[in-house]
Amino acid sequence: MRLNDLRPPDTATVRTALDLAARYLTPALAAHSIRSWYWAAGFAEVLGLRPDRELLAVAALLHDMGLAEEFDAVRVPYESSGGHVAAVLGAGAGWSRDLQQRLVEVVERHNWPEVDPTFDVEGHLLEIATGLDISGARPGVLPREYLQEVLGAYPRGALAADFGDRVAEQADRKPTSHAARLLAGGLRDKLAANPLESL
């Protein structure tokens, strides 16, 4: 398993999602979003899952857009606002309303405690991919060489502080949100102890 074998689909929609992530997210969050794609693609290979790769790529690249200042929503959780940013991109790309809704669902579900792959394969893959990158969940599933290659290309940088601070701010304003659940569940400690930090 190599990075070059699992690059995101080379479509106009995915290229636009990459551009939007680079434009609106901090460098640490943009790199996290790209790594989330690579972890999700890697998990799909290892687990024998067959997602819609373009849908998964756009969702992975834009899943944290709700943490960008320009898209910070007052009343809804950041994963919901991020999902709707992705849906707007899908609409502009000519995706059907059903596919636009799937983007919303996948992005929202990445913050669920667990997503059954038989219920939503793309949501499951994004949930476990972000779980690895943020909390260090399932660190032994993907080959160590692959983890190192992806981290070499897209370093973690200031992710622990950047993501931790942004989620804490969301949790403070939205105490019933998944952000508040993540923070109460020891998010900062998990970020600091993530085994990816030492690879």
Coordinates of N, CA, C and O in Angstrom, one line a residue:
M1 N 0.9 -1.2 0.0 CA 0.0 0.0 0.0 C 0.9 1.2 0.0 O 1.7 1.4 0.9
R2 N 0.7 2.1 -1.0 CA 1.6 3.3 -1.2 C 0.7 4.5 -1.4 O -0.4 4.4 -2.0
L3 N 1.2 5.6 -1.1 CA 0.4 6.9 -1.2 C 0.0 7.1 -2.7 O -1.1 7.5 -3.0
N4 N 1.0 6.8 -3.6 CA 0.7 7.1 -5.0 C -0.5 6.2 -5.5 O -1.1 6.5 -6.5
D5 N -0.7 5.0 -4.9 CA -1.7 4.1 -5.3 C -3.1 4.5 -4.9 O -4.1 4.0 -5.4
L6 N -3.2 5.4 -3.9 CA -4.4 5.8 -3.3 C -4.7 7.3 -3.3 O -5.4 7.8 -2.5
R7 N -4.2 7.9 -4.3 CA -4.4 9.4 -4.4 C -5.9 9.6 -4.7 O -6.6 8.7 -5.2
P8 N -6.5 10.8 -4.3 CA -7.9 11.1 -4.5 C -8.2 11.0 -6.0 O -7.3 11.3 -6.8
P9 N -9.4 10.7 -6.4 CA -9.8 10.7 -7.8 C -9.4 12.1 -8.4 O -9.7 13.1 -7.8
D10 N -8.9 12.0 -9.6 CA -8.5 13.3 -10.3 C -9.7 13.8 -11.1 O -9.7 13.7 -12.4
T11 N -10.7 14.4 -10.4 CA -11.8 15.0 -11.1 C -11.9 16.5 -10.7 O -11.3 16.9 -9.8
A12 N -12.6 17.2 -11.5 CA -12.8 18.6 -11.3 C -13.3 18.9 -9.9 O -12.9 19.9 -9.3
T13 N -14.3 18.1 -9.5 CA -14.9 18.4 -8.2 C -13.9 18.1 -7.0 O -13.8 18.9 -6.1
V14 N -13.1 17.1 -7.1 CA -12.1 16.8 -6.1 C -11.0 17.9 -6.1 O -10.6 18.4 -5.1
R15 N -10.6 18.3 -7.3 CA -9.6 19.4 -7.4 C -10.1 20.7 -6.8 O -9.4 21.4 -6.1
T16 N -11.4 21.0 -7.0 CA -12.0 22.1 -6.3 C -12.1 22.0 -4.8 O -11.8 22.9 -4.1
A17 N -12.4 20.8 -4.3 CA -12.4 20.6 -2.9 C -11.0 20.8 -2.3 O -10.9 21.4 -1.2
L18 N -10.0 20.3 -3.0 CA -8.6 20.5 -2.5 C -8.3 22.0 -2.4 O -7.7 22.4 -1.5
D19 N -8.7 22.7 -3.5 CA -8.5 24.2 -3.5 C -9.2 24.9 -2.3 O -8.6 25.7 -1.7
L20 N -10.4 24.5 -2.1 CA -11.2 25.1 -1.0 C -10.6 24.8 0.3 O -10.5 25.7 1.2
A21 N -10.2 23.6 0.5 CA -9.5 23.2 1.8 C -8.3 24.1 2.0 O -8.0 24.6 3.1
A22 N -7.5 24.2 1.0 CA -6.2 25.0 1.1 C -6.5 26.5 1.3 O -5.8 27.2 2.0
R23 N -7.6 26.9 0.7 CA -8.0 28.4 0.8 C -8.6 28.8 2.2 O -8.2 29.8 2.7
Y24 N -9.4 27.9 2.7 CA -10.2 28.3 3.9 C -9.7 27.7 5.2 O -10.0 28.3 6.3
L25 N -9.1 26.6 5.2 CA -8.6 25.9 6.4 C -7.2 26.4 6.7 O -6.4 26.7 5.9
T26 N -6.9 26.3 8.0 CA -5.5 26.5 8.4 C -4.6 25.4 7.8 O -5.1 24.3 7.4
P27 N -3.3 25.6 7.7 CA -2.5 24.6 7.2 C -2.6 23.3 7.9 O -2.6 22.2 7.3
A28 N -2.7 23.3 9.2 CA -2.8 22.1 10.0 C -4.1 21.3 9.7 O -4.2 20.1 9.5
L29 N -5.2 22.1 9.6 CA -6.5 21.5 9.3 C -6.6 21.0 7.8 O -7.2 20.0 7.5
A30 N -6.0 21.7 6.9 CA -6.0 21.3 5.5 C -5.2 20.0 5.4 O -5.6 19.0 4.7
A31 N -4.0 19.9 6.0 CA -3.3 18.6 6.0 C -4.0 17.5 6.7 O -4.0 16.3 6.2
H32 N -4.7 17.8 7.8 CA -5.6 16.8 8.4 C -6.7 16.3 7.5 O -6.9 15.1 7.4
S33 N -7.2 17.2 6.7 CA -8.3 16.8 5.8 C -7.7 15.9 4.7 O -8.4 14.9 4.3
I34 N -6.6 16.2 4.2 CA -5.9 15.3 3.2 C -5.6 14.0 3.8 O -5.8 12.9 3.1
R35 N -5.0 14.0 4.9 CA -4.6 12.7 5.6 C -5.9 11.9 5.8 O -5.9 10.6 5.7
S36 N -7.0 12.5 6.2 CA -8.3 11.8 6.4 C -8.7 11.0 5.2 O -9.2 9.9 5.3
W37 N -8.5 11.6 4.0 CA -8.7 10.9 2.7 C -7.8 9.6 2.7 O -8.3 8.5 2.4
Y38 N -6.5 9.8 2.9 CA -5.6 8.7 2.8 C -5.8 7.6 3.8 O -5.7 6.4 3.5
W39 N -6.2 8.0 5.0 CA -6.5 7.0 6.0 C -7.8 6.3 5.6 O -7.9 5.0 5.7
A40 N -8.8 7.0 5.1 CA -10.1 6.4 4.7 C -9.8 5.4 3.5 O -10.4 4.3 3.5
A41 N -9.0 5.9 2.5 CA -8.7 5.0 1.4 C -8.0 3.8 1.8 O -8.2 2.7 1.3
G42 N -7.1 4.0 2.8 CA -6.3 2.8 3.3 C -7.2 1.8 4.0 O -7.1 0.6 3.8
F43 N -8.0 2.3 4.9 CA -9.0 1.5 5.6 C -9.9 0.7 4.6 O -10.2 -0.5 4.8
A44 N -10.3 1.4 3.5 CA -11.1 0.7 2.5 C -10.4 -0.5 1.9 O -11.0 -1.6 1.8
E45 N -9.1 -0.3 1.6 CA -8.3 -1.4 1.1 C -8.2 -2.5 2.0 O -8.4 -3.7 1.7
V46 N -7.8 -2.2 3.3 CA -7.5 -3.3 4.3 C -8.8 -4.0 4.6 O -8.8 -5.2 4.8
L47 N -9.9 -3.3 4.7 CA -11.2 -3.9 5.2 C -12.0 -4.4 4.0 O -13.1 -5.0 4.2
G48 N -11.5 -4.2 2.8 CA -12.3 -4.8 1.6 C -13.6 -4.0 1.4 O -14.5 -4.6 0.8
L49 N -13.6 -2.7 1.7 CA -14.8 -1.9 1.4 C -14.7 -1.2 0.1 O -13.6 -0.9 -0.3
R50 N -15.8 -1.0 -0.5 CA -15.8 -0.3 -1.9 C -16.7 0.9 -1.8 O -17.9 0.9 -2.3
P51 N -16.2 2.0 -1.4 CA -17.0 3.3 -1.3 C -17.0 4.0 -2.7 O -16.3 3.6 -3.6
D52 N -17.9 5.0 -2.8 CA -17.9 5.9 -3.9 C -16.7 6.8 -3.6 O -16.7 7.7 -2.7
R53 N -15.6 6.6 -4.3 CA -14.3 7.3 -4.0 C -14.4 8.8 -4.2 O -13.8 9.6 -3.4
E54 N -15.2 9.3 -5.2 CA -15.3 10.7 -5.4 C -16.1 11.4 -4.2 O -15.7 12.4 -3.7
L55 N -17.2 10.7 -3.9 CA -18.0 11.2 -2.7 C -17.1 11.2 -1.5 O -17.1 12.2 -0.7
L56 N -16.4 10.2 -1.2 CA -15.6 10.1 0.0 C -14.5 11.1 0.0 O -14.2 11.7 1.0
A57 N -13.9 11.3 -1.2 CA -12.8 12.3 -1.2 C -13.3 13.7 -0.9 O -12.7 14.5 -0.2
V58 N -14.4 14.1 -1.5 CA -15.0 15.5 -1.3 C -15.4 15.6 0.2 O -15.1 16.6 0.8
A59 N -16.0 14.6 0.7 CA -16.4 14.7 2.1 C -15.2 14.8 3.0 O -15.2 15.6 4.0
A60 N -14.2 14.0 2.8 CA -13.0 14.0 3.6 C -12.3 15.4 3.5 O -11.9 16.0 4.5
L61 N -12.2 15.9 2.3 CA -11.4 17.2 2.2 C -12.2 18.4 2.8 O -11.5 19.3 3.2
L62 N -13.5 18.3 2.8 CA -14.3 19.4 3.3 C -14.9 19.2 4.7 O -15.7 20.0 5.1
H63 N -14.6 18.1 5.4 CA -15.4 17.7 6.6 C -15.2 18.7 7.7 O -16.1 18.8 8.6
D64 N -14.2 19.5 7.7 CA -14.0 20.5 8.8 C -14.2 21.9 8.4 O -13.7 22.8 9.1
M65 N -14.8 22.1 7.3 CA -15.0 23.5 6.8 C -15.8 24.3 7.8 O -15.7 25.5 7.8
G66 N -16.6 23.7 8.6 CA -17.4 24.4 9.6 C -16.5 25.0 10.7 O -17.0 25.8 11.5
L67 N -15.2 24.6 10.7 CA -14.3 25.2 11.7 C -13.6 26.4 11.1 O -12.9 27.1 11.8
A68 N -13.8 26.7 9.8 CA -13.2 27.9 9.2 C -14.1 29.1 9.6 O -15.3 29.0 9.7
E69 N -13.4 30.2 9.9 CA -14.2 31.4 10.3 C -15.3 31.8 9.4 O -16.4 32.2 9.8
E70 N -15.0 31.6 8.1 CA -16.0 32.1 7.1 C -17.3 31.2 7.1 O -18.4 31.7 6.7
F71 N -17.2 30.0 7.6 CA -18.4 29.1 7.6 C -18.8 28.7 9.0 O -19.6 27.8 9.2
D72 N -18.3 29.4 10.0 CA -18.7 29.1 11.4 C -20.2 29.4 11.6 O -20.6 30.6 11.4
A73 N -21.0 28.5 11.9 CA -22.4 28.7 12.1 C -22.8 28.9 13.6 O -22.2 28.3 14.5
V74 N -23.7 29.8 13.7 CA -24.1 30.2 15.1 C -24.9 29.1 15.8 O -24.7 28.8 17.0
R75 N -25.8 28.5 15.1 CA -26.8 27.6 15.7 C -26.6 26.2 15.4 O -27.2 25.3 16.1
V76 N -25.8 25.8 14.4 CA -25.7 24.4 14.1 C -24.3 23.9 14.3 O -23.4 24.7 14.3
P77 N -24.1 22.6 14.6 CA -22.8 22.1 14.8 C -21.9 22.3 13.6 O -22.3 22.3 12.5
Y78 N -20.6 22.3 13.9 CA -19.6 22.6 12.8 C -19.7 21.5 11.7 O -19.5 21.8 10.5
E79 N -20.0 20.2 12.1 CA -20.0 19.2 11.1 C -21.2 19.4 10.2 O -21.2 19.0 9.0
S80 N -22.3 20.0 10.7 CA -23.5 20.2 9.8 C -23.2 21.4 8.8 O -23.5 21.2 7.6
S81 N -22.6 22.4 9.3 CA -22.3 23.5 8.4 C -21.2 23.1 7.4 O -21.3 23.4 6.2
G82 N -20.2 22.3 7.8 CA -19.3 21.8 6.8 C -19.9 20.9 5.8 O -19.6 20.9 4.6
G83 N -20.9 20.1 6.2 CA -21.6 19.2 5.3 C -22.3 20.0 4.2 O -22.4 19.6 3.1
H84 N -22.9 21.1 4.6 CA -23.7 21.9 3.7 C -22.7 22.7 2.8 O -23.1 23.0 1.6
V85 N -21.5 23.1 3.2 CA -20.6 23.7 2.3 C -20.2 22.6 1.2 O -20.2 23.0 0.0
A86 N -20.0 21.4 1.6 CA -19.7 20.3 0.7 C -20.9 20.2 -0.3 O -20.7 20.0 -1.5
A87 N -22.1 20.2 0.2 CA -23.3 20.1 -0.7 C -23.4 21.2 -1.7 O -23.8 20.9 -2.8
V88 N -23.1 22.4 -1.3 CA -23.1 23.5 -2.2 C -22.1 23.3 -3.3 O -22.3 23.6 -4.5
L89 N -20.9 22.8 -3.0 CA -19.9 22.4 -4.0 C -20.5 21.4 -4.9 O -20.3 21.5 -6.1
G90 N -21.1 20.4 -4.3 CA -21.7 19.3 -5.2 C -22.8 19.9 -6.1 O -22.8 19.5 -7.3
A91 N -23.6 20.8 -5.6 CA -24.6 21.4 -6.5 C -23.9 22.2 -7.7 O -24.4 22.0 -8.8
G92 N -22.9 22.9 -7.4 CA -22.2 23.6 -8.4 C -21.5 22.7 -9.4 O -21.3 23.1 -10.6
A93 N -21.2 21.5 -9.0 CA -20.6 20.5 -9.9 C -21.6 19.7 -10.6 O -21.2 18.9 -11.4
G94 N -22.9 20.0 -10.4 CA -23.9 19.3 -11.1 C -24.3 17.9 -10.5 O -25.0 17.2 -11.2
W95 N -23.9 17.7 -9.3 CA -24.3 16.5 -8.6 C -25.8 16.5 -8.3 O -26.4 17.6 -8.0
S96 N -26.4 15.3 -8.3 CA -27.9 15.2 -8.0 C -28.1 15.7 -6.6 O -27.2 15.7 -5.7
R97 N -29.4 16.0 -6.3 CA -29.7 16.3 -4.9 C -29.5 15.2 -3.9 O -29.1 15.4 -2.8
D98 N -29.7 14.0 -4.4 CA -29.4 12.8 -3.6 C -27.9 12.7 -3.2 O -27.5 12.5 -2.0
L99 N -27.0 13.0 -4.2 CA -25.6 13.0 -3.9 C -25.2 14.2 -3.0 O -24.3 14.0 -2.1
Q100 N -25.8 15.3 -3.2 CA -25.6 16.4 -2.3 C -25.9 16.1 -0.9 O -25.2 16.4 0.1
Q101 N -27.1 15.4 -0.7 CA -27.5 15.0 0.6 C -26.6 14.0 1.2 O -26.3 14.0 2.4
R102 N -26.0 13.1 0.4 CA -25.1 12.1 0.9 C -23.8 12.8 1.4 O -23.3 12.4 2.4
L103 N -23.4 13.9 0.8 CA -22.2 14.7 1.3 C -22.5 15.2 2.7 O -21.7 15.1 3.6
V104 N -23.7 15.8 2.9 CA -24.1 16.3 4.2 C -24.1 15.1 5.2 O -23.5 15.3 6.3
E105 N -24.7 14.0 4.9 CA -24.7 12.9 5.8 C -23.4 12.3 6.2 O -23.1 12.1 7.3
V106 N -22.5 12.2 5.2 CA -21.2 11.6 5.5 C -20.4 12.6 6.4 O -19.7 12.1 7.3
V107 N -20.4 13.9 6.0 CA -19.7 14.8 6.9 C -20.3 14.9 8.3 O -19.5 14.9 9.3
E108 N -21.6 14.9 8.4 CA -22.2 14.9 9.7 C -21.8 13.7 10.5 O -21.5 13.8 11.7
R109 N -21.8 12.5 9.9 CA -21.6 11.3 10.6 C -20.2 11.0 11.0 O -19.9 10.2 11.8
H110 N -19.2 11.8 10.4 CA -17.8 11.6 10.8 C -17.6 11.9 12.3 O -16.7 11.4 12.9
N111 N -18.5 12.6 12.9 CA -18.4 13.0 14.3 C -19.3 12.0 15.2 O -19.3 12.2 16.4
W112 N -20.0 11.1 14.6 CA -20.7 10.1 15.4 C -19.7 9.2 16.2 O -18.6 9.0 15.7
P113 N -20.1 8.7 17.3 CA -19.2 7.7 18.0 C -18.9 6.5 17.2 O -17.8 6.0 17.3
E114 N -19.8 6.1 16.3 CA -19.6 4.9 15.5 C -20.6 4.9 14.3 O -21.7 5.3 14.5
V115 N -20.1 4.5 13.1 CA -21.0 4.4 12.0 C -20.8 3.0 11.4 O -19.7 2.6 11.1
D116 N -21.9 2.3 11.4 CA -22.0 0.9 10.8 C -21.7 1.0 9.3 O -22.4 1.7 8.6
P117 N -20.7 0.2 8.8 CA -20.4 0.3 7.4 C -21.6 -0.3 6.5 O -21.7 0.1 5.3
T118 N -22.4 -1.1 7.1 CA -23.5 -1.6 6.3 C -24.6 -0.5 6.2 O -25.5 -0.6 5.3
F119 N -24.6 0.5 7.0 CA -25.5 1.6 7.0 C -25.0 2.7 6.1 O -25.8 3.3 5.3
D120 N -23.7 3.0 6.2 CA -23.1 4.1 5.4 C -21.6 3.9 5.3 O -20.9 4.2 6.2
V121 N -21.2 3.3 4.2 CA -19.8 2.9 4.1 C -18.9 4.1 4.1 O -17.8 4.1 4.7
E122 N -19.3 5.2 3.3 CA -18.4 6.4 3.3 C -18.4 7.1 4.7 O -17.3 7.5 5.1
G123 N -19.6 7.1 5.4 CA -19.6 7.7 6.7 C -18.7 6.9 7.7 O -18.0 7.5 8.5
H124 N -18.8 5.6 7.5 CA -17.9 4.7 8.4 C -16.5 5.0 8.1 O -15.7 5.1 9.1
L125 N -16.1 5.0 6.9 CA -14.6 5.2 6.6 C -14.1 6.6 7.0 O -13.0 6.7 7.5
L126 N -15.0 7.6 6.9 CA -14.5 9.0 7.3 C -14.5 9.0 8.8 O -13.6 9.6 9.4
E127 N -15.4 8.3 9.5 CA -15.4 8.3 11.0 C -14.2 7.6 11.5 O -13.5 8.2 12.4
I128 N -13.8 6.5 10.9 CA -12.6 5.8 11.5 C -11.3 6.5 11.0 O -10.3 6.5 11.8
A129 N -11.3 7.1 9.9 CA -10.2 7.9 9.4 C -9.9 9.1 10.3 O -8.7 9.3 10.7
T130 N -10.9 9.8 10.6 CA -10.7 11.0 11.5 C -10.4 10.5 12.9 O -9.7 11.2 13.6
G131 N -11.0 9.4 13.3 CA -10.7 8.8 14.6 C -9.2 8.5 14.7 O -8.6 8.7 15.8
L132 N -8.6 8.0 13.7 CA -7.2 7.7 13.7 C -6.4 9.0 13.8 O -5.5 9.2 14.6
D133 N -6.7 10.0 12.9 CA -5.9 11.2 12.9 C -6.1 12.1 14.1 O -5.1 12.8 14.5
I134 N -7.2 12.1 14.7 CA -7.5 12.9 15.9 C -7.2 12.2 17.2 O -6.4 12.6 18.0
S135 N -7.8 11.0 17.4 CA -7.8 10.3 18.7 C -6.8 9.2 18.7 O -6.6 8.6 19.8
G136 N -6.2 8.8 17.6 CA -5.3 7.7 17.5 C -5.9 6.4 17.6 O -5.3 5.4 17.9
A137 N -7.2 6.3 17.2 CA -7.9 5.0 17.2 C -7.5 4.1 16.0 O -7.2 4.6 14.9
R138 N -7.4 2.8 16.3 CA -7.0 1.8 15.3 C -5.6 2.1 14.6 O -5.4 1.9 13.4
P139 N -4.6 2.4 15.4 CA -3.3 2.7 14.8 C -2.6 1.6 14.2 O -1.7 1.7 13.3
G140 N -3.0 0.3 14.5 CA -2.3 -0.8 14.0 C -2.9 -1.5 12.8 O -2.4 -2.5 12.3
V141 N -4.0 -0.9 12.3 CA -4.7 -1.5 11.2 C -4.0 -1.2 9.8 O -3.9 -2.1 9.0
L142 N -3.5 0.0 9.7 CA -2.8 0.4 8.4 C -1.3 0.1 8.6 O -0.8 0.2 9.6
P143 N -0.7 -0.3 7.5 CA 0.8 -0.6 7.5 C 1.6 0.6 8.0 O 1.3 1.7 7.6
R144 N 2.5 0.3 8.9 CA 3.4 1.4 9.4 C 4.1 2.2 8.3 O 4.1 3.4 8.4
E145 N 4.5 1.5 7.3 CA 5.2 2.2 6.2 C 4.3 3.2 5.5 O 4.7 4.3 5.1
Y146 N 3.0 2.8 5.4 CA 2.0 3.7 4.7 C 1.8 4.9 5.6 O 1.7 6.0 5.2
L147 N 1.6 4.7 6.9 CA 1.4 5.8 7.9 C 2.5 6.8 7.8 O 2.3 8.0 7.7
Q148 N 3.7 6.3 7.8 CA 4.9 7.1 7.7 C 5.0 7.9 6.4 O 5.4 9.1 6.4
E149 N 4.6 7.2 5.3 CA 4.7 7.9 4.0 C 3.7 9.1 3.9 O 4.0 10.2 3.5
V150 N 2.5 8.8 4.4 CA 1.4 9.9 4.4 C 1.8 11.0 5.3 O 1.7 12.2 5.0
L151 N 2.3 10.7 6.5 CA 2.7 11.7 7.5 C 3.9 12.5 7.0 O 4.0 13.7 7.2
G152 N 4.8 11.9 6.2 CA 5.9 12.6 5.6 C 5.5 13.6 4.6 O 6.0 14.7 4.4
A153 N 4.5 13.2 3.8 CA 4.0 14.1 2.8 C 3.1 15.2 3.3 O 3.0 16.3 2.8
Y154 N 2.3 14.9 4.4 CA 1.3 15.8 5.0 C 1.5 15.8 6.5 O 0.8 15.1 7.2
P155 N 2.5 16.5 7.0 CA 2.9 16.5 8.5 C 1.7 17.0 9.3 O 0.9 17.8 8.9
R156 N 1.7 16.6 10.6 CA 0.7 16.9 11.5 C 0.8 18.4 12.0 O -0.2 19.1 12.3
G157 N 2.0 18.9 12.0 CA 2.2 20.3 12.4 C 1.5 20.7 13.7 O 1.7 19.9 14.7
A158 N 0.8 21.7 13.7 CA 0.1 22.3 14.9 C -1.3 21.7 15.1 O -2.1 22.4 15.7
L159 N -1.6 20.5 14.5 CA -3.0 20.0 14.6 C -3.5 19.9 16.0 O -4.7 20.3 16.2
A160 N -2.7 19.4 16.9 CA -3.3 19.2 18.3 C -3.8 20.5 18.9 O -4.9 20.6 19.4
A161 N -3.0 21.6 18.8 CA -3.4 22.8 19.4 C -4.5 23.5 18.6 O -5.5 24.0 19.1
D162 N -4.4 23.5 17.2 CA -5.3 24.1 16.4 C -6.7 23.5 16.5 O -7.7 24.2 16.7
F163 N -6.8 22.2 16.3 CA -8.1 21.5 16.3 C -8.6 21.5 17.7 O -9.8 21.8 17.9
G164 N -7.8 21.3 18.7 CA -8.3 21.3 20.1 C -8.9 22.7 20.5 O -10.0 22.7 21.1
D165 N -8.2 23.8 20.1 CA -8.8 25.1 20.5 C -10.1 25.4 19.7 O -11.0 25.9 20.3
R166 N -10.1 25.0 18.5 CA -11.4 25.3 17.7 C -12.6 24.4 18.2 O -13.7 24.9 18.2
V167 N -12.3 23.2 18.5 CA -13.4 22.4 19.0 C -13.8 22.8 20.4 O -15.0 22.9 20.7
A168 N -12.9 23.3 21.2 CA -13.2 23.8 22.6 C -14.1 25.0 22.4 O -15.1 25.2 23.2
E169 N -13.8 25.9 21.5 CA -14.6 27.1 21.3 C -16.0 26.7 20.8 O -17.0 27.3 21.2
Q170 N -16.1 25.7 19.9 CA -17.4 25.3 19.5 C -18.2 24.7 20.6 O -19.4 24.9 20.8
A171 N -17.5 23.9 21.4 CA -18.2 23.2 22.6 C -18.7 24.3 23.6 O -19.8 24.1 24.1
D172 N -18.0 25.3 23.8 CA -18.4 26.4 24.7 C -19.7 27.1 24.2 O -20.6 27.3 25.0
R173 N -19.8 27.3 22.9 CA -21.0 27.9 22.4 C -22.1 27.0 22.1 O -23.3 27.4 22.0
K174 N -21.8 25.7 21.9 CA -22.8 24.7 21.5 C -22.7 23.5 22.5 O -22.2 22.4 22.1
P175 N -23.2 23.6 23.7 CA -22.9 22.6 24.7 C -23.6 21.3 24.5 O -23.2 20.3 25.2
T176 N -24.5 21.2 23.6 CA -25.2 19.9 23.3 C -24.6 19.3 22.0 O -25.2 18.3 21.6
S177 N -23.6 19.8 21.5 CA -23.1 19.3 20.2 C -22.1 18.2 20.4 O -21.6 17.9 21.5
H178 N -21.7 17.6 19.2 CA -20.7 16.5 19.2 C -19.4 17.1 19.6 O -18.5 16.4 20.2
A179 N -19.1 18.4 19.3 CA -17.9 19.0 19.8 C -17.8 19.0 21.3 O -16.7 18.7 21.8
A180 N -18.9 19.2 22.0 CA -18.8 19.2 23.5 C -18.6 17.8 23.9 O -17.9 17.5 24.9
R181 N -19.2 16.8 23.3 CA -18.9 15.4 23.6 C -17.5 15.0 23.4 O -16.9 14.3 24.3
L182 N -16.9 15.5 22.3 CA -15.5 15.2 22.1 C -14.6 15.8 23.1 O -13.7 15.1 23.6
L183 N -14.9 17.0 23.5 CA -14.1 17.7 24.5 C -14.2 17.0 25.8 O -13.2 16.8 26.5
A184 N -15.4 16.7 26.2 CA -15.6 16.0 27.5 C -15.0 14.6 27.5 O -14.7 14.1 28.6
G185 N -14.9 14.0 26.4 CA -14.3 12.7 26.3 C -12.7 12.7 26.3 O -12.1 11.6 26.0
G186 N -12.1 13.8 26.6 CA -10.7 13.9 26.6 C -10.0 14.2 25.3 O -8.9 13.7 25.1
L187 N -10.6 15.0 24.5 CA -10.0 15.3 23.2 C -8.6 15.7 23.2 O -7.7 15.2 22.5
R188 N -8.3 16.7 24.1 CA -7.0 17.3 24.1 C -5.9 16.2 24.5 O -4.8 16.2 24.0
D189 N -6.3 15.4 25.5 CA -5.3 14.3 25.9 C -5.1 13.3 24.8 O -4.0 12.8 24.6
K190 N -6.2 13.0 24.1 CA -6.1 12.0 23.0 C -5.2 12.6 21.8 O -4.4 11.9 21.2
L191 N -5.4 13.9 21.5 CA -4.6 14.5 20.5 C -3.1 14.5 20.9 O -2.2 14.1 20.1
A192 N -2.8 14.8 22.2 CA -1.4 14.8 22.6 C -0.8 13.4 22.6 O 0.4 13.2 22.3
A193 N -1.6 12.4 22.9 CA -1.1 11.0 23.1 C -1.2 10.2 21.8 O -0.9 9.0 21.7
N194 N -1.7 10.8 20.7 CA -1.9 10.1 19.4 C -0.6 9.5 19.0 O 0.4 10.2 18.8
P195 N -0.5 8.2 18.7 CA 0.7 7.6 18.3 C 1.3 8.1 17.0 O 2.4 8.0 16.7
L196 N 0.4 8.7 16.2 CA 0.9 9.3 15.0 C 1.9 10.5 15.2 O 2.7 10.8 14.4
E197 N 1.8 11.1 16.4 CA 2.7 12.2 16.7 C 4.1 11.7 16.8 O 5.0 12.5 16.6
S198 N 4.3 10.5 17.1 CA 5.7 10.0 17.3 C 6.2 9.2 16.1 O 7.4 8.7 16.1
L199 N 5.5 9.0 15.0 CA 5.9 8.3 13.8 C 6.8 9.2 13.0 O 6.6 10.4 12.9

